[in-house]
Structures are given as structure tokens and as C-alpha cells.
């Protein structure tokens, strides 16, 4: 059995890590990149692109480039209504009412597309570790409900991975952080990612990591900070030109890219320029977006979002029976925590400087790898006591919810409830399982409905059917039922009616397997093209800059010749034969470019 890997399947970026020796390590790609953008794109030739190459086509093919899919994972179409109009790609209603994206003319589930990210990560791990990788621990936001967890597990399965454990991101962060600390203390993990916000209050003592409470918002993250900038820029542009940029998907894609860049820049600078040339035309005249956003204005725009995160923190503290000052350490996780006003707000709330010793982008994957190490026996003596994020209950008379498992119950957990009949000779009982904190069933998320059948004829209230709710260590619910009178076990299937069925997952797994070789070849081709294009641009720029400098003409001519060869190969690279030529031409150009660089630097001494 090969080793188990840890995967942080992030909204924006994903990271993969493994445990070896006495520490976990991030598995970098061949070009040294430690994170992979969680972006999947359908290229112009119908090929699937994953990661950096997919992200690069975001502005030019916005409707076929899928990002932030984690915000749609496992949810129904109606549940994502408020985010779909902010996405440049189309979200459609798929089978079982699932939120799907439109790929060409067909709906595709976010699960299937996320599986491609996981598959690419798995390929990377296999390539870098030189062994086959079949088992993984995957992290999810603590606030993910049962359906979202199931969906994540299904995505792993479609990627050919046996998902040994789903763990909460903040718990993983604490695991990575806690193993080194060796102290007894309470910590708060404040995790602001691309699409989700999580807060967890944990207790670390003697290699036991106990989650005391968890909270957050699955629809609040760095994307919303970008959106605040987009809304502001859109309004400014509308006032200047009368053009609404959000009506054009291409302009929307470019604006999104620019807004995110501005946000990141504002973490360092006090001002950022948003420039999108030729973004629209008015009466045949091209219009350019050119705005300046100060950090102060940005902070005002995002303050309501930061306030929402603080409210979640206070609620989680209350659930843990603590005050902000009781927390010994605050750990920041996720790219969103790089925003200075976020750090300030957290510092003010907890009255202490947040701990920045752990890398916010990698800590979750590192923690997942530790858990992976625990599961494959490499790591000893770490006990993880996680909790369920939302109460699980049953709809009872009048549509009221009776809670069976309260939120923040430590998992694994098991509770039983006795059911009976309300009529004489009643043969079956309907059970509706919901998840959430609201009083009425309709206001919570419906997890499953099932029918207990085959009840022997008896007077009402006499039959006793014991229904047992088991939440496993992944936070996923399983239900079993037993007729106490006859001792007969009832088959209960709790697959969410709007989730993928086992058959569908199997079908997708088979399809992904069939597609894999072809996809891999296509991906390699796309990556080779991008490498060639970048090198070409780089060399041409170098040649231009070195004009008039003391470089042998023969070297310049050789470089130009090789550029021409790469350009030709780029034009022809469709078949695998021509693809080989592209790779060879690129390598030759790379080698010559290095030699050329030696000349330049020797000449400059
Ligand atoms: P994660 O899901 O943890 O990878 O976080 C991704 C989010 O962090 C995205 O919304 C990024 O735009 C945001 N982000 C990354 N770096 C920075 C930065 N330096 N300043 C502000 N936001 C950032």
C-alpha cells in the first residue's frame, strides 16, 4: 500500500502534502509551484486544462473557465442563486436539482470538475514521489454540511482516490501548528479563504487536539472582497461612460482579474491602479477602464464583510463558553488574511497579535498530511477530536425540528431515537432528516427523506422502531433502523436526494479513467504550448534589449532562427508527432537562450 497524501482542495488554490520522517512537506510541481490554482478550463480545442494553464485563459474564455467551484459543491441550484450572477460562467440546474455548470451544451457537476483538480494533484504527487498514490485525506471548510462533504468525497473517488478521511480545514491547521507547539493552550483558527470563512476554537493538550466549537460562512471569502471592488469599479465606469461592464462576460472576466490583482496589491501598497484597456466601445470609440483605488477606500468597501467574520468569531467563542481574552493564540489561515485591515480587526477582537509562524497558504495541507500520517501509521499519538458543524435533526409534527445531534458534538457520534406509528395498522413511517439551526424544517437543509416500511400490523403507538444516527469521523451521516419488536434491521439509504448516486459516481469514475490518458496528453500539449509561448516572448524581449550590445551576431542569428523554429512548431503543433517537434524546438531555444544570457553577463563584467 502506498502512502496516504493530504490535500487542501481550496476554493482558489489547492495544495498537496505528504508526511515523511517527522514532518509533513508540500509536494511542489516540476516548475517549483507549491500551490495549484483550483481552476479548470475547457480549451479552444476541446481539451481540459487544469491549474495555472486554465487560469491563464480566464480572461479570454470566461464562460469555459471554472473557478470557485467549491462554492457550488454538493449544493442545489436554488441554494446558490445569490452567487451565480457574479460568475462569468453559466450555472444551470442539473439532474436532481443540483447546481451544475454549462460545459459546451451540457451541464456538468462541480464534483466532476473538482475531480479533475484532484486528479492533477494526484498525478503531481505520483510524478514527484515516484510511486502510485491511491489514498488521501482531503480537507473541507468546517462549516460544510453533509451534502458538501459527500460531494468532496465523491470528487476524490472520481479522481481515483480512496478518501480515508475528510477533515476540517481549521482542524488541519491546528494539527500542523499544534504538533510543534507542545503546550497546553486554547487557540482560535481564523481562516479566510477564497470562498469561505471558517473560525474554530480548539484546545491543544498532550497531543490531543479538541475542537471546542466551529462556525463560519460558506458563502463569504476573498471572492467577495474582489466583488466589492468589482461593484465599485462597475459603478464608476457606468457613471463615466454609461456602459455596464457586467453585461459583457469577457469584460466581466477581465474586471475580475484586475480587481483581484488590486486587492492583493493593496495588501502591500496604499494605492492601486485598475487598468483594463479596450474594455468596451461607445459609438465605435474604444473605452478604457482606468481607476485608482486607495487602501482607505478599499477598507471601507470591505468593512461589512470583515464585520461578518467577527460576528462568526463571537458566536463560536460563545459556543465554546469563552471570551475573546481566553484565547491564547490566534492562527491566521488563507490568502484573505493577508489583507491588513483583516489582521487589524482580528488583533483588536482578541486583543493580541495573530500568530504568523505558520504559512497561511500551506498550513492546511500540511495538517492534512499529518492526519494522513496518522492513518497510515507513520505518525503516532495524535488524537483529533473534531465536531459536527451544524445540528442534525428530524422533522416532527407541524414541521418542527427535533434535534438529534446538536452542533459542536464531538465526532464520531451516535444517537438513537424511537419511532412509532400514529394510526392503527400503519405499515410505514416517513422520516425527514434535516441539518441546520432553524426551528422549522423548511428553513434548514433537507438531507434525506426515507420511509421505514414493513412494520407489522399493530395498534398505533405500539411498534417501536429505533433509528440510529451515526456521524463518522468525516462528519458524514449514516442512518440505520431496527424494529425492536421483530429485531429486523431496516435498510436506510440516506444519500441526499439531490446528491450523486453511487451509480453516477461509478460512471463518472469510469469516464474519468477512460479520459485520463487522453486528457493527460492534451494537458501536456497545452502546457508545452504555454511554455513555448512564454519563452518566445522572453527571448524576443531579450534580443530587443541586447541590440547594440557586444554580443556576437552569430549568436543573435542562431537565437532568431530557433525562435522561428518554435513559432513554426507552435503553428503546427496539433498531432503528437508535431508536439514532439515543439518540445524539442523549445528545449533547443531554451539552451541557446541560456548560452546567450552567459554572453550578456560576461559582456557586462
Ligand atoms: P485561499 O483559498 O486560502 O488560497 O485564499 C485565496 C484568497 O486569498 C483569494 O481570494 C486571493 O485573492 C486572496 N489573497 C491571496 N493573496 C492575497 C494578498 N496578498 N492580499 C489579499 N488577498 C490575497
mmCIF file of N, CA and C and ligand atoms in Angstrom, residues 10-13 191-195 221-223 226 260 263-264 267-268 333-336 338-339 360-361, ligand 1:
data_model
loop_
_atom_site.group_PDB
_atom_site.id
_atom_site.type_symbol
_atom_site.label_atom_id
_atom_site.label_comp_id
_atom_site.label_asym_id
_atom_site.label_seq_id
_atom_site.Cartn_x
_atom_site.Cartn_y
_atom_site.Cartn_z
ATOM 1 N N UNK A 10 -8.688 23.788 -2.122
ATOM 2 C CA UNK A 10 -9.121 25.149 -1.797
ATOM 3 C C UNK A 10 -10.054 25.751 -2.835
ATOM 4 N N UNK A 11 -10.738 26.807 -2.448
ATOM 5 C CA UNK A 11 -11.621 27.488 -3.396
ATOM 6 C C UNK A 11 -10.787 28.125 -4.501
ATOM 7 N N UNK A 12 -9.666 28.699 -4.115
ATOM 8 C CA UNK A 12 -8.845 29.418 -5.082
ATOM 9 C C UNK A 12 -7.619 28.601 -5.489
ATOM 10 N N UNK A 13 -6.944 28.062 -4.482
ATOM 11 C CA UNK A 13 -5.744 27.279 -4.755
ATOM 12 C C UNK A 13 -5.809 25.971 -3.991
ATOM 13 N N UNK A 191 -9.828 31.518 9.466
ATOM 14 C CA UNK A 191 -9.470 31.072 8.116
ATOM 15 C C UNK A 191 -10.335 31.780 7.072
ATOM 16 N N UNK A 192 -9.714 32.723 6.385
ATOM 17 C CA UNK A 192 -10.440 33.441 5.336
ATOM 18 C C UNK A 192 -9.849 33.043 3.985
ATOM 19 N N UNK A 193 -10.527 32.142 3.322
ATOM 20 C CA UNK A 193 -10.039 31.641 2.027
ATOM 21 C C UNK A 193 -10.674 32.415 0.884
ATOM 22 N N UNK A 194 -10.634 31.818 -0.309
ATOM 23 C CA UNK A 194 -11.188 32.486 -1.473
ATOM 24 C C UNK A 194 -12.707 32.567 -1.413
ATOM 25 N N UNK A 195 -13.340 31.492 -0.943
ATOM 26 C CA UNK A 195 -14.795 31.469 -0.997
ATOM 27 C C UNK A 195 -15.473 31.220 0.332
ATOM 28 N N UNK A 221 -15.847 35.039 1.413
ATOM 29 C CA UNK A 221 -14.406 34.832 1.273
ATOM 30 C C UNK A 221 -13.768 35.924 0.428
ATOM 31 N N UNK A 222 -12.512 35.668 0.050
ATOM 32 C CA UNK A 222 -11.750 36.642 -0.744
ATOM 33 C C UNK A 222 -12.490 37.044 -2.017
ATOM 34 N N UNK A 223 -13.244 36.112 -2.601
ATOM 35 C CA UNK A 223 -14.016 36.441 -3.808
ATOM 36 C C UNK A 223 -14.956 37.615 -3.551
ATOM 37 N N UNK A 226 -13.112 40.763 -3.775
ATOM 38 C CA UNK A 226 -12.955 41.130 -5.196
ATOM 39 C C UNK A 226 -14.256 41.737 -5.699
ATOM 40 N N UNK A 260 -8.951 41.428 -8.455
ATOM 41 C CA UNK A 260 -8.197 40.584 -7.525
ATOM 42 C C UNK A 260 -6.759 41.078 -7.405
ATOM 43 N N UNK A 263 -6.669 44.067 -5.168
ATOM 44 C CA UNK A 263 -6.818 43.678 -3.755
ATOM 45 C C UNK A 263 -5.491 43.174 -3.193
ATOM 46 N N UNK A 264 -4.836 42.301 -3.947
ATOM 47 C CA UNK A 264 -3.559 41.751 -3.482
ATOM 48 C C UNK A 264 -2.518 42.867 -3.348
ATOM 49 N N UNK A 267 -2.573 44.976 -0.254
ATOM 50 C CA UNK A 267 -2.036 44.408 0.991
ATOM 51 C C UNK A 267 -0.629 44.952 1.221
ATOM 52 N N UNK A 268 -0.010 45.451 0.139
ATOM 53 C CA UNK A 268 1.353 45.990 0.230
ATOM 54 C C UNK A 268 1.369 47.513 0.079
ATOM 55 N N UNK A 333 -5.204 31.753 8.733
ATOM 56 C CA UNK A 333 -5.093 30.811 7.626
ATOM 57 C C UNK A 333 -5.795 31.414 6.413
ATOM 58 N N UNK A 334 -5.300 31.096 5.214
ATOM 59 C CA UNK A 334 -5.975 31.533 3.993
ATOM 60 C C UNK A 334 -5.445 32.860 3.480
ATOM 61 N N UNK A 335 -5.428 32.965 2.146
ATOM 62 C CA UNK A 335 -4.882 34.147 1.493
ATOM 63 C C UNK A 335 -5.564 35.443 1.920
ATOM 64 N N UNK A 336 -6.872 35.346 2.253
ATOM 65 C CA UNK A 336 -7.630 36.538 2.615
ATOM 66 C C UNK A 336 -7.123 37.225 3.881
ATOM 67 N N UNK A 338 -4.273 38.071 4.462
ATOM 68 C CA UNK A 338 -3.149 38.977 4.181
ATOM 69 C C UNK A 338 -3.619 40.428 4.092
ATOM 70 N N UNK A 339 -4.921 40.621 4.042
ATOM 71 C CA UNK A 339 -5.453 41.990 3.970
ATOM 72 C C UNK A 339 -5.174 42.669 5.329
ATOM 73 N N UNK A 360 0.258 30.707 5.811
ATOM 74 C CA UNK A 360 -1.204 30.644 5.681
ATOM 75 C C UNK A 360 -1.700 29.842 4.488
ATOM 76 N N UNK A 361 -0.900 29.755 3.423
ATOM 77 C CA UNK A 361 -1.376 29.020 2.237
ATOM 78 C C UNK A 361 -1.134 27.522 2.341
HETATM 79 P P1 LIG B 1 -7.033 30.522 -0.294
HETATM 80 O O1 LIG B 1 -8.399 29.974 -0.605
HETATM 81 O O2 LIG B 1 -6.583 30.349 1.075
HETATM 82 O O3 LIG B 1 -5.995 30.144 -1.330
HETATM 83 O O4 LIG B 1 -7.183 32.109 -0.400
HETATM 84 C C1 LIG B 1 -7.335 32.691 -1.631
HETATM 85 C C2 LIG B 1 -7.857 34.098 -1.444
HETATM 86 O O5 LIG B 1 -6.831 34.892 -0.850
HETATM 87 C C3 LIG B 1 -8.171 34.718 -2.781
HETATM 88 O O6 LIG B 1 -9.356 35.472 -2.675
HETATM 89 C C4 LIG B 1 -6.977 35.595 -3.018
HETATM 90 O O7 LIG B 1 -7.308 36.701 -3.848
HETATM 91 C C5 LIG B 1 -6.657 36.051 -1.609
HETATM 92 N N1 LIG B 1 -5.283 36.522 -1.477
HETATM 93 C C6 LIG B 1 -4.136 35.865 -1.787
HETATM 94 N N2 LIG B 1 -3.071 36.655 -1.539
HETATM 95 C C7 LIG B 1 -3.548 37.829 -1.054
HETATM 96 C C8 LIG B 1 -2.948 39.061 -0.622
HETATM 97 N N3 LIG B 1 -1.627 39.233 -0.642
HETATM 98 N N4 LIG B 1 -3.772 40.042 -0.187
HETATM 99 C C9 LIG B 1 -5.106 39.879 -0.170
HETATM 100 N N5 LIG B 1 -5.738 38.758 -0.561
HETATM 101 C C10 LIG B 1 -4.967 37.746 -1.005
#
